[in-house]
Short mmCIF file of C-alpha atoms and ligand atoms in Angstrom, two decimals:
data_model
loop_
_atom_site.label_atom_id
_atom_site.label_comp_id
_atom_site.label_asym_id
_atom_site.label_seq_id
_atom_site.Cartn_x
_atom_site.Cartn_y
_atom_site.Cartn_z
CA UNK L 10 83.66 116.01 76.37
CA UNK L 11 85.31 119.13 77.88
CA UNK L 12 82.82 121.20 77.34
CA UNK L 13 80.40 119.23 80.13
CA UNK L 14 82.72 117.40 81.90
CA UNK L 15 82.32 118.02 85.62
CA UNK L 16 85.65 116.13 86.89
CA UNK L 17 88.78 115.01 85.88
CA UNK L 18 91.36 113.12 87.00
CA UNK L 19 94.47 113.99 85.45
CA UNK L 20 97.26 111.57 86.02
CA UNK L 21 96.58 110.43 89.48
CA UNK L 22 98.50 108.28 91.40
CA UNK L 23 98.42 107.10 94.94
CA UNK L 24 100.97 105.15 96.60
CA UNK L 25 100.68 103.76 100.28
CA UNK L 26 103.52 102.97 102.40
CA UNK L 27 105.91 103.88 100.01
CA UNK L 28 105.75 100.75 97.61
CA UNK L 29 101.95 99.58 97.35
CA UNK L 30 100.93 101.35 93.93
CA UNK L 31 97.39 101.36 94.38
CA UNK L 32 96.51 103.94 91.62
CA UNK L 33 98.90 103.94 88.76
CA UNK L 34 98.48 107.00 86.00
CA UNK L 35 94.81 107.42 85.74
CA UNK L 36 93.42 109.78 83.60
CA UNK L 37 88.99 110.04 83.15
CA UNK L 38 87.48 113.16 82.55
CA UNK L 39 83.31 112.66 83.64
CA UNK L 40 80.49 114.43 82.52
CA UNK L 41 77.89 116.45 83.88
CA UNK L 42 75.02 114.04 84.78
CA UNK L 43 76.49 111.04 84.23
CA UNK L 44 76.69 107.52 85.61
CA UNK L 45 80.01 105.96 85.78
CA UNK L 46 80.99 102.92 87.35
CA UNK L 47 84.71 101.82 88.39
CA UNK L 48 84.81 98.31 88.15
CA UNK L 49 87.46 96.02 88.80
CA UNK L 50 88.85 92.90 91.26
CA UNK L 51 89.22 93.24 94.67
CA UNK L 52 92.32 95.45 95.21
CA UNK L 53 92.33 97.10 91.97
CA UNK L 54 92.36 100.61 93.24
CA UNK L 55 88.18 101.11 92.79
CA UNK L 56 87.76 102.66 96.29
CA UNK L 57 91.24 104.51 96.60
CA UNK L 58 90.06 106.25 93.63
CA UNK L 59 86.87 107.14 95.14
CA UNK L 60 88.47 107.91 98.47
CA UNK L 61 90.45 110.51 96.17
CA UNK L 62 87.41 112.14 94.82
CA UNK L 63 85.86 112.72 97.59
CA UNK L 64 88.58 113.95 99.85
CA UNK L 65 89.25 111.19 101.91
CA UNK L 66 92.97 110.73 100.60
CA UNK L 67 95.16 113.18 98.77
CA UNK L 68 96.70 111.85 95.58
CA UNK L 69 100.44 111.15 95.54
CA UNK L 70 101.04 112.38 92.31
CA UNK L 71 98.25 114.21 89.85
CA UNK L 72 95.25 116.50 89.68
CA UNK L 73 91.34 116.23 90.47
CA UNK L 74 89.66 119.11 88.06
CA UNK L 75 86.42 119.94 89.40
CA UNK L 76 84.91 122.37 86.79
CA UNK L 77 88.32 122.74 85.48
CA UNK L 78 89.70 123.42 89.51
CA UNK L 79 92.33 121.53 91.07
CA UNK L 80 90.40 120.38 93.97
CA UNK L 81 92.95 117.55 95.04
CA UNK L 82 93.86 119.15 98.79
CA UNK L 83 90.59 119.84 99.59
CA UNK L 84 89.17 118.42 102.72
CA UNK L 85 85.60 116.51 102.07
CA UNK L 86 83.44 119.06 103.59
CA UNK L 87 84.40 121.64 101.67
CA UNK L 88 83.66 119.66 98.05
CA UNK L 89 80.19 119.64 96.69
CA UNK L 90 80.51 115.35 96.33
CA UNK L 91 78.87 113.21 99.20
CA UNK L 92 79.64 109.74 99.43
CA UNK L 93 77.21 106.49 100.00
CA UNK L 94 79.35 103.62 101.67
CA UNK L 95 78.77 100.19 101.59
CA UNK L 96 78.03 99.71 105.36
CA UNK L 97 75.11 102.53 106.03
CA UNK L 98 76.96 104.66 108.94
CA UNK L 99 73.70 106.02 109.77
CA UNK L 100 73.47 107.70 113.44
CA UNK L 101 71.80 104.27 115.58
CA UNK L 102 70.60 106.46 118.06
CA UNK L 103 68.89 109.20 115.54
CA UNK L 104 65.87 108.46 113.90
CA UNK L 105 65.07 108.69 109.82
CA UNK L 106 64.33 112.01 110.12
CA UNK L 107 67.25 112.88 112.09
CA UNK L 108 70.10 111.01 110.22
CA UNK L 109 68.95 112.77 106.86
CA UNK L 110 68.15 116.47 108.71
CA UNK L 111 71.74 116.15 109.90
CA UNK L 112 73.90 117.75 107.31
CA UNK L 113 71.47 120.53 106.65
CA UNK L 114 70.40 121.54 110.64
CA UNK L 115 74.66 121.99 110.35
CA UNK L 116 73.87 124.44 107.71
CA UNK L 117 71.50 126.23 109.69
CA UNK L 118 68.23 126.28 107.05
CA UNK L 119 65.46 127.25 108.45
CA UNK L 120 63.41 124.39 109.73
CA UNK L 121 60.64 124.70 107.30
CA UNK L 122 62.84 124.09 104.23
CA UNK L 123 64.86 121.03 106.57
CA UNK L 124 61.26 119.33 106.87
CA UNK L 125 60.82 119.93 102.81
CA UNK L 126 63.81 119.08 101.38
CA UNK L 127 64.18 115.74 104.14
CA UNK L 128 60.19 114.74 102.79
CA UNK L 129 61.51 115.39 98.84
CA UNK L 130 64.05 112.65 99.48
CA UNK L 131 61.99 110.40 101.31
CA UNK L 132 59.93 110.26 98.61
CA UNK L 133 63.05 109.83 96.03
CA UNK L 134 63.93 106.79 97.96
CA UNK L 135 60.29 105.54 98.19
CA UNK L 136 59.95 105.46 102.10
CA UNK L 137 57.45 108.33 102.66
CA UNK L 138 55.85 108.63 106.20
CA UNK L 139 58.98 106.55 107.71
CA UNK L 140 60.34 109.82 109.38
CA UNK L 141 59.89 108.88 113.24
CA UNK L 142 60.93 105.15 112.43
CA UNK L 143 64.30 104.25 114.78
CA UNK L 144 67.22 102.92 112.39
CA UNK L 145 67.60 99.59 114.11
CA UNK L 146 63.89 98.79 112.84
CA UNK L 147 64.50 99.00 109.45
CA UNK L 148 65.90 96.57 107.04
CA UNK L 149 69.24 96.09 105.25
CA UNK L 150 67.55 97.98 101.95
CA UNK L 151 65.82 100.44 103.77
CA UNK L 152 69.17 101.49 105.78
CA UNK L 153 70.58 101.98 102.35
CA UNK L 154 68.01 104.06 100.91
CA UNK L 155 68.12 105.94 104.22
CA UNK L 156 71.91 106.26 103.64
CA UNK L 157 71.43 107.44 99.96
CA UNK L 158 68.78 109.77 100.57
CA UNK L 159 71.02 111.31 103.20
CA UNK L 160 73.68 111.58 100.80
CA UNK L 161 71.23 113.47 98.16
CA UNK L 162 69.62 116.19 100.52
CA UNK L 163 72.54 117.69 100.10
CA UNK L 164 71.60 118.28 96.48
CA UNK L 165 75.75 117.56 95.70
CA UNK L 166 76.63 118.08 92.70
CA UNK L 167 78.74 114.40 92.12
CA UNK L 168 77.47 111.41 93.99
CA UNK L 169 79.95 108.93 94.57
CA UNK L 170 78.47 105.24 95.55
CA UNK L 171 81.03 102.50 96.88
CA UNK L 172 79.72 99.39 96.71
CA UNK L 173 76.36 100.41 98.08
CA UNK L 174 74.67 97.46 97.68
CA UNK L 175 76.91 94.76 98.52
CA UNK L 176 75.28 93.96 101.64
CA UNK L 177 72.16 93.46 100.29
CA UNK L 178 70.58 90.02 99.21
CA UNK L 179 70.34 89.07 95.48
CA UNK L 180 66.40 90.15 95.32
CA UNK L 181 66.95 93.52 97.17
CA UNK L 182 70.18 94.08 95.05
CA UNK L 183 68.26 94.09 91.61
CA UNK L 184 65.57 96.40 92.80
CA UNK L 185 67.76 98.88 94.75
CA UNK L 186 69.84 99.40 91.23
CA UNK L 187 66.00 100.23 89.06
CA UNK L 188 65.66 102.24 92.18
CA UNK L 189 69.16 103.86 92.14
CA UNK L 190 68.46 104.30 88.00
CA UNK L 191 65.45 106.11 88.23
CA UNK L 192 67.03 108.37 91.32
CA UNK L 193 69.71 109.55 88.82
CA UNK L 194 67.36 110.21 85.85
CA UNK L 195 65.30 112.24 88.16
CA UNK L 196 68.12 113.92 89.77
CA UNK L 197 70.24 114.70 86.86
CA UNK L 198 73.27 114.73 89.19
CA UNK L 199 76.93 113.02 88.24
CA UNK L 200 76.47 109.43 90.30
CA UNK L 201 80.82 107.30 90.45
CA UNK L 202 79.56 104.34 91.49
CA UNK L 203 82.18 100.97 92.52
CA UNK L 204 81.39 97.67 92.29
CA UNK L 205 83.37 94.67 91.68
CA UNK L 206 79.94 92.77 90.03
CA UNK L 207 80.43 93.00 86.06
CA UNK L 208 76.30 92.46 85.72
CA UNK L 209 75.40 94.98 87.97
CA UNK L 210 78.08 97.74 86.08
CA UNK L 211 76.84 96.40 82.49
CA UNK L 212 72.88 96.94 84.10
CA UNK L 213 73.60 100.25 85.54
CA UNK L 214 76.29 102.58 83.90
CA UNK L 215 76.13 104.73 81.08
CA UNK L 216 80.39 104.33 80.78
CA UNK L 217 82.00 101.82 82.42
CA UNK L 218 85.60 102.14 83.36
CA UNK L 219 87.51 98.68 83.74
CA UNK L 220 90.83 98.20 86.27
CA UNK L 221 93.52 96.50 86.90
CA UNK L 222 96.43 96.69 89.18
CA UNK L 223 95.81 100.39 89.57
CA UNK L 224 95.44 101.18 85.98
CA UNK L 225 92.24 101.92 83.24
CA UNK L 226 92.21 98.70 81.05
CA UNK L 227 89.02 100.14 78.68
CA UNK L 228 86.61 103.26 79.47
CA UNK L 229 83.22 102.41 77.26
CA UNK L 230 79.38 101.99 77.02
CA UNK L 231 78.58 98.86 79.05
CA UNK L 232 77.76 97.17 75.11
CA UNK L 233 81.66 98.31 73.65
CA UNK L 234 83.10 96.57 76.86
CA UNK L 235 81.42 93.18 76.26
CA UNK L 236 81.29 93.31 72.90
CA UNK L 237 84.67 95.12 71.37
CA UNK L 238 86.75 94.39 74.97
CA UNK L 239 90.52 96.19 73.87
CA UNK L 240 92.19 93.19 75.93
CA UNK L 241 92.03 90.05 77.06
CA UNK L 242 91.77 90.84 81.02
CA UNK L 243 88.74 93.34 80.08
CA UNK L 244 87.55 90.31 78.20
CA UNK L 245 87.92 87.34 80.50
CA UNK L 246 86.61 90.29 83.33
CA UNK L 247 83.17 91.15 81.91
CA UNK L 248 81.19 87.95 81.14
CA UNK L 249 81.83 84.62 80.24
CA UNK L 250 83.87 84.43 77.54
CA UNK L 251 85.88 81.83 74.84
CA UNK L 252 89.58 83.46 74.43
CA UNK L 253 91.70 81.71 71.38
CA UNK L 254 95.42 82.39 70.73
CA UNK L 255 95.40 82.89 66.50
CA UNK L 256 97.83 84.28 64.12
CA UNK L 257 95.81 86.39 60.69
CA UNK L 258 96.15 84.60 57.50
CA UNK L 259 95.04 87.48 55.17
CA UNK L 260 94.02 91.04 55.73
CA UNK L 261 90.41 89.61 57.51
CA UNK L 262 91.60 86.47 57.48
CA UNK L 263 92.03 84.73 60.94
CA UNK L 264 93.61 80.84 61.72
CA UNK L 265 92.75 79.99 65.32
CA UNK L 266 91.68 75.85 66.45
CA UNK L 267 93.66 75.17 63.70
CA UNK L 268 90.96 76.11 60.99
CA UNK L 269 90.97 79.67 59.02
CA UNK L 270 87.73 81.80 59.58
CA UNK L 271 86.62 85.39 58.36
CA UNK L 272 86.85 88.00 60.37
CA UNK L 273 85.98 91.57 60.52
CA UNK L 274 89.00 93.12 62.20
CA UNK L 275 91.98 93.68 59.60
CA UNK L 276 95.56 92.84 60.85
CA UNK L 277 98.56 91.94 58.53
CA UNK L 278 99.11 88.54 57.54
CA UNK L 279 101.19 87.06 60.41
CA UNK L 280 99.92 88.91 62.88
CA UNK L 281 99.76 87.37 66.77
CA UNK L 282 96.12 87.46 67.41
CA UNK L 283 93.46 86.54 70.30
CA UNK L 284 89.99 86.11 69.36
CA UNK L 285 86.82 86.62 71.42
CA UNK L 286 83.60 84.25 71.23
CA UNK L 287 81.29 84.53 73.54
CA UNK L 288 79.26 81.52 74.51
CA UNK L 289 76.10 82.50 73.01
CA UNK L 290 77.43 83.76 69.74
CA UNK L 291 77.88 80.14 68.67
CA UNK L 292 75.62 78.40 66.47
CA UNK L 293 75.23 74.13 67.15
CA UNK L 294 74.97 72.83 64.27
CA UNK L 295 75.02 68.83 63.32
CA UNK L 296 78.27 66.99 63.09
CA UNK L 297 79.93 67.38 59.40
CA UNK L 298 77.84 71.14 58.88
CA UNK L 299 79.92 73.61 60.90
CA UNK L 300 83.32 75.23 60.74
CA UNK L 301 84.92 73.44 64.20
CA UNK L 302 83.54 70.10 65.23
CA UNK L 303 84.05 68.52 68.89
CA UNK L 304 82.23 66.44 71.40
CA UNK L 305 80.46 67.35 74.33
CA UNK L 306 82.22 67.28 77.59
CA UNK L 307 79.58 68.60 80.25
CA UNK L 308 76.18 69.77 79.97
CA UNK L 309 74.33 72.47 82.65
CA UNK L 310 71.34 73.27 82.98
CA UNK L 311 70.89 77.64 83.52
CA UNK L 312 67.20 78.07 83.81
CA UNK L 313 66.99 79.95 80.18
CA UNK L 314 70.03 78.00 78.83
CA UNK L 315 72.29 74.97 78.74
CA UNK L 316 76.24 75.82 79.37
CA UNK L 317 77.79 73.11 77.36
CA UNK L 318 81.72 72.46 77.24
CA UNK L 319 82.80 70.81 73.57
CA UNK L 320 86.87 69.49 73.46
CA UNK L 321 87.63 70.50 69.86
CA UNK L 322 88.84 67.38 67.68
CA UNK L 323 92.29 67.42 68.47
CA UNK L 324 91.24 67.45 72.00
CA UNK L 325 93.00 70.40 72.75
CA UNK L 326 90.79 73.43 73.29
CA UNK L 327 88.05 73.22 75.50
CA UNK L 328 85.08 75.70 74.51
CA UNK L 329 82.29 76.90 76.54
CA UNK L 330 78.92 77.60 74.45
CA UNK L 331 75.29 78.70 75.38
CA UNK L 332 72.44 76.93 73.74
CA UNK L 333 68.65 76.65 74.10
CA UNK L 334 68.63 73.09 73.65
CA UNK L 335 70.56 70.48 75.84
CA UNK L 336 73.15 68.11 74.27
CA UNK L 337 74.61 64.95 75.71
CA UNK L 338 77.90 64.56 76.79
CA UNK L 339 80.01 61.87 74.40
CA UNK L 340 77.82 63.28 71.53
CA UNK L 341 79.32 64.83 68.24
CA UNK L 342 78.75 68.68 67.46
CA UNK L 343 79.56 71.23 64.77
CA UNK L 344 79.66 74.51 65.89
CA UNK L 345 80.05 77.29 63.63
CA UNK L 346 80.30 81.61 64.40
CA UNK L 347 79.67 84.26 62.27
CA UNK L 348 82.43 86.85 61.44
CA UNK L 349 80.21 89.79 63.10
CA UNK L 350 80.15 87.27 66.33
CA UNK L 351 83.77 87.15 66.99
CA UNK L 352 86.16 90.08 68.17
CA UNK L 353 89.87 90.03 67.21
CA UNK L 354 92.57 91.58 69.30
CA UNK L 355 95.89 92.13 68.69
CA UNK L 356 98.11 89.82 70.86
CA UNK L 357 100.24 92.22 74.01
CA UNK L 358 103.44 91.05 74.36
CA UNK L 359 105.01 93.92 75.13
CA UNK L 360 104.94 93.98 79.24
CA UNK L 361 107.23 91.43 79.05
CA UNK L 362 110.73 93.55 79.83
CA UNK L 363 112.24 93.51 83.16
CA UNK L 364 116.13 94.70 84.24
CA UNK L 365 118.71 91.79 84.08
CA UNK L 366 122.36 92.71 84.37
CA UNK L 367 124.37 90.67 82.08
CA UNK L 368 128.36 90.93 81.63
CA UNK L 369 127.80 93.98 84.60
CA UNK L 370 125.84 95.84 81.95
CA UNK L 371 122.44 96.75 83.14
CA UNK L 372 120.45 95.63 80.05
CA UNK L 373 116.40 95.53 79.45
CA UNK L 374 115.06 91.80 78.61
CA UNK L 375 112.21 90.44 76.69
CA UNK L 376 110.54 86.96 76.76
CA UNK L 377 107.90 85.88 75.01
CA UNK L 378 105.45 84.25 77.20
CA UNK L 379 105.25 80.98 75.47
CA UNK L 380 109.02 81.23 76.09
CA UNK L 381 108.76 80.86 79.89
CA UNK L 382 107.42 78.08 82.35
CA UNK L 383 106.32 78.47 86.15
CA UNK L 384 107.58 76.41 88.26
CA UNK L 385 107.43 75.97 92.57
CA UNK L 386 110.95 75.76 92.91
CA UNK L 387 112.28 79.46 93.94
CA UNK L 388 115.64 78.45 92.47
CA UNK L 389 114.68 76.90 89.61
CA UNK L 390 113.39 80.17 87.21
CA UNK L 391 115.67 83.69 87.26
CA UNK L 392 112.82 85.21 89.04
CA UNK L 393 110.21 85.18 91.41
CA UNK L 394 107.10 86.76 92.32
CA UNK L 395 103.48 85.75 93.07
CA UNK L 396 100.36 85.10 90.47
CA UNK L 397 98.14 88.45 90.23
CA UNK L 398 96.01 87.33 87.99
CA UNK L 399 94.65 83.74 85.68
CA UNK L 400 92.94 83.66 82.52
CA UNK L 401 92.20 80.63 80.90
CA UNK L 402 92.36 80.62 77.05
CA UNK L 403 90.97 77.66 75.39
CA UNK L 404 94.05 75.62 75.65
CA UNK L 405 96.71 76.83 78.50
CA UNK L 406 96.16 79.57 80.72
CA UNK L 407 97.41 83.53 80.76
CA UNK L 408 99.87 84.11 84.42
CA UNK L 409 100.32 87.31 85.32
CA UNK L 410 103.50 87.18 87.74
CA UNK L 411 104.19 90.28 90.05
CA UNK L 412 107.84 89.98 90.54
CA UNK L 413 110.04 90.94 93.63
CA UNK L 414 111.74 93.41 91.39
CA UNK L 415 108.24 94.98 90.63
CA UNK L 416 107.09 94.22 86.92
CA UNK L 417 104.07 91.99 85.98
CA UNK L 418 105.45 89.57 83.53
CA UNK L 419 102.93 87.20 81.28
CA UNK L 420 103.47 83.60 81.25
CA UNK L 421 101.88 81.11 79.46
CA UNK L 422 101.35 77.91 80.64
CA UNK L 423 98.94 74.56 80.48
CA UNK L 424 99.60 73.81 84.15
CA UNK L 425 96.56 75.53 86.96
CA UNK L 426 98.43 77.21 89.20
CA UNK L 427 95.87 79.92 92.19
CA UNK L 428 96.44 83.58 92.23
CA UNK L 429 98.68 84.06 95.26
CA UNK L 430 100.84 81.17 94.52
CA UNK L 431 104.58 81.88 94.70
CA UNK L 432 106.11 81.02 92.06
CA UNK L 433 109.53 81.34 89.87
CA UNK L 434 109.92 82.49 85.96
CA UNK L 435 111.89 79.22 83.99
CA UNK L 436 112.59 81.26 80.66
CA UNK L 437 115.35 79.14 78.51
CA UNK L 438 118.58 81.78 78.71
CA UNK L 439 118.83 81.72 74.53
CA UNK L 440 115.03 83.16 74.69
CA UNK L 441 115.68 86.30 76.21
CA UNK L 442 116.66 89.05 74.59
CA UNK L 443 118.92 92.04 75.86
CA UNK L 444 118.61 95.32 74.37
CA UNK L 445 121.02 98.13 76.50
CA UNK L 446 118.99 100.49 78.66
CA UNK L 447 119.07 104.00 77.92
CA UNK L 448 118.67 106.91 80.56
CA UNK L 449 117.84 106.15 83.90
CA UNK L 450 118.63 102.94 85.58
CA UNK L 451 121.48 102.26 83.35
CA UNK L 452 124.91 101.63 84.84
P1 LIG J 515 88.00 96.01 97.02
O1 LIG J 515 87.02 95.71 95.94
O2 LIG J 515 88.55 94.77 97.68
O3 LIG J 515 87.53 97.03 98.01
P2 LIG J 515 89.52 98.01 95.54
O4 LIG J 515 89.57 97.80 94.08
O5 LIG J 515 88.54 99.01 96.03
O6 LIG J 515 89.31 96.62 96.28
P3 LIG J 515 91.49 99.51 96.98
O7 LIG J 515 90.77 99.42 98.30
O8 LIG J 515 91.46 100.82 96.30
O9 LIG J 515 90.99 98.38 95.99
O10 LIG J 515 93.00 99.06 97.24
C1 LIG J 515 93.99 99.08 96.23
C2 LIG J 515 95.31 98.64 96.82
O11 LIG J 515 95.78 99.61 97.76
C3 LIG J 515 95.24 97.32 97.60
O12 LIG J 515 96.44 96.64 97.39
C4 LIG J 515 95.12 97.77 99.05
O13 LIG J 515 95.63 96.79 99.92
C5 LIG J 515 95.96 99.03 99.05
N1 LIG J 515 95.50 100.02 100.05
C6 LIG J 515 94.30 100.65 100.06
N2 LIG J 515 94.21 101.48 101.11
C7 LIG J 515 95.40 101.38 101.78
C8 LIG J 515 95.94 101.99 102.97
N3 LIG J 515 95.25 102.89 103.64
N4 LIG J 515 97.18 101.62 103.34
C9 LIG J 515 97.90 100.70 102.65
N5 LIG J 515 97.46 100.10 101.53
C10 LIG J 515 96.22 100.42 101.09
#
């Protein structure tokens, strides 16, 4: 990697206002000519990190290596990286030729190689002979391309997308990224690209790099991320998915629905587990024949597939499978998955420590999150905070809880609460556990 790698961010930071952590620790290196995507849910830190890169904010904390050059102070115009925004800000009163001519007449080239290098990129973006053509005539798509082919004359060296095509209808959308593909073949530049749609990063990127509350989750090839995610937000994130809470039985042995399968990850016996299924890596199969048997709940129609929901026999796990062939709700099924199909992580428990002063001792907590409860009483639970994040696992869903304190402590619970909600922590005093804080913060 460090041999080609054109940019690196080297524990970066950014904090606004003083307390909003929008960029927590990040550290990517990038190569030379490739395409990256950020991806992430709204407010992950996706465009502050962009914004960074290209000069529009200065990190807090942190370096931005540009061929090995801290390039974190300098202004945007003085960085070989342009930058494609989501809404076009192409020059209404210019025409095509204009907008894209603009950066280089500032240059000063001579005209002849303006009018060559502005027809190279027309061509690139596939609207030859639209150079006279006023901006307001064109179309949402072409405005982009204009906008991208603006960005490119340029000939920067990194080409940083954010959300470019997120104004764009669903049709448009699907061509414009073949279109933005064969661009970056043919250019060979670096393309960062942010987008918040999981297909379009999985179509598009040759790494993918998955946040979360200002922080990398997994950096991977678009197939590692779906199929070996490292966690279960990176999991629930990128496709649909089936999440089960097991415990391993034997060195590839796995219990989870209450039955024991094979498995190909190896964990000691006892181990807290979470296995991945995706929908389509069951296999129906008929009642009495498979390894978990259940009854249909809901049936969908996809187009290329039926999405069918099956309540597992003791009618506690709901699982969500794609099949070729429809099945009727209130009818049996076996289902059964191969070990290769399934993907078993190790459980994370160990965000759950916050500061609690006990006996006027500053001490550092731990609950378990099947320990705690949410509840919408603010004085009920020892503390409060509002739901960041939901992910539903089979039987009760994941909280994430961003307390006033600060921390984002995981609670389990069967009840639905919405992200935003406002909520207090119940956790049973005899389930915490103290352990004395060392260093800073102590008393
Ligand atoms: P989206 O997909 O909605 O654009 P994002 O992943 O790009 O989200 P960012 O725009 O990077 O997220 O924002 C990350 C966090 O930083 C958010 O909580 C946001 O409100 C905050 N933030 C971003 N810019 C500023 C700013 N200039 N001042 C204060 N807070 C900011």
């Amino acid at each position: 990697m460090t041999e080609n790698c054109i940019i690196e961010l080297k524990n970066i930071s950014k904090t606004f206002d003083g307390d909003t952590v929008a960029v927590d620790g990040v550290n990517l290196k990038i190569r030379q000519g490739e395409f990256v995507t950020l991806l992430g849910p709204s407010g992950c830190g996706k465009t502050t990190i962009l914004r960074m890169l290209g000069g529009f904010e200065v990190p807090t904390t942190g370096e931005i290596l540009l061929n090995g050059k801290n390039i974190a102070e300098l202004p945007p115009n003085e960085r070989p990286i342009n930058t494609v925004f989501q809404k076009y800000a192409l020059f209404p009163n210019m025409n095509v030729y204009e907008n894209i001519a603009f950066g280089l007449k500032l240059k000063k080239l001579p005209k002849p190689e303006v009018e060559k290098k502005v027809r190279r990129v027309l061509e690139l973006v596939d609207l030859e002979g639209f150079e006279q053509r006023k901006i307001t005539t064109l179309s949402g798509g072409q405005q982009q391309r204009i906008a991208i082919a603006r960005a490119i004359v340029n000939e920067p060296q990194i080409l940083l997308l954010d959300e470019p095509l997120g104004a764009l209808d669903y049709k448009m959308r699907r061509e414009m990224q073949l279109e933005l593909l064969t661009m970056h073949k043919e250019l060979g530049m670096t393309f960062i690209f942010v987008t918040h749609d999981q297909e379009e990063a999985l179509t598009m990127s040759d790494r993918i790099v998955v946040l979360s509350q200002g922080k990398i989750q997994q950096v991977g090839r678009p197939e590692d991320i779906y199929h070996i995610p490292r966690n279960a937000f990176v999991a629930d994130f990128i496709g649909e998915t089936n999440i089960f809470h097991g415990r391993m039985t034997g060195s590839r042995q796995v219990n989870f629905l209450g039955k024991d399968f094979s498995c190909s990850e190896a964990y000691p016996a006892g181990t807290e587990v979470e296995v991945v299924i995706r929908p389509e890596a069951f296999d129906v199969c008929a009642p009495c024949t498979g390894m978990i048997s259940g009854e249909v709940i809901s049936c969908v129609f996809k187009g290329t597939y039926y999405e069918i929901s099956v309540l597992d026999e003791d009618g506690k796990n709901e699982i969500m499978i794609y099949d070729k062939k429809a099945l009727k709700p209130g009818e049996k099924t076996d289902l059964s998955v191969q070990p290769k199909n399934m993907h078993v992580m190790l459980y994370d428990t160990h965000k759950n420590h916050f500061a609690m002063e006990r006996d006027g001792v500053l001490m550092d907590a731990y609950f378990s999150p099947w320990d705690a409860r949410l509840s919408d009483d603010a004085e009920e639970g020892s503390l409060r905070g509002n739901i960041v994040s939901i992910i539903y696992k089979g039987d009760h869903y994941s909280y994430t809880v961003h307390t006033e304190e600060g921390d984002d402590l995981f609670v389990n619970d069967e009840y639905l609460w919405n992200t935003g909600d406002y909520v207090s922590i119940v956790i049973p005093a005899s389930k915490i556990e103290y352990n004395r804080m060392e260093g800073e913060g102590a008393l």
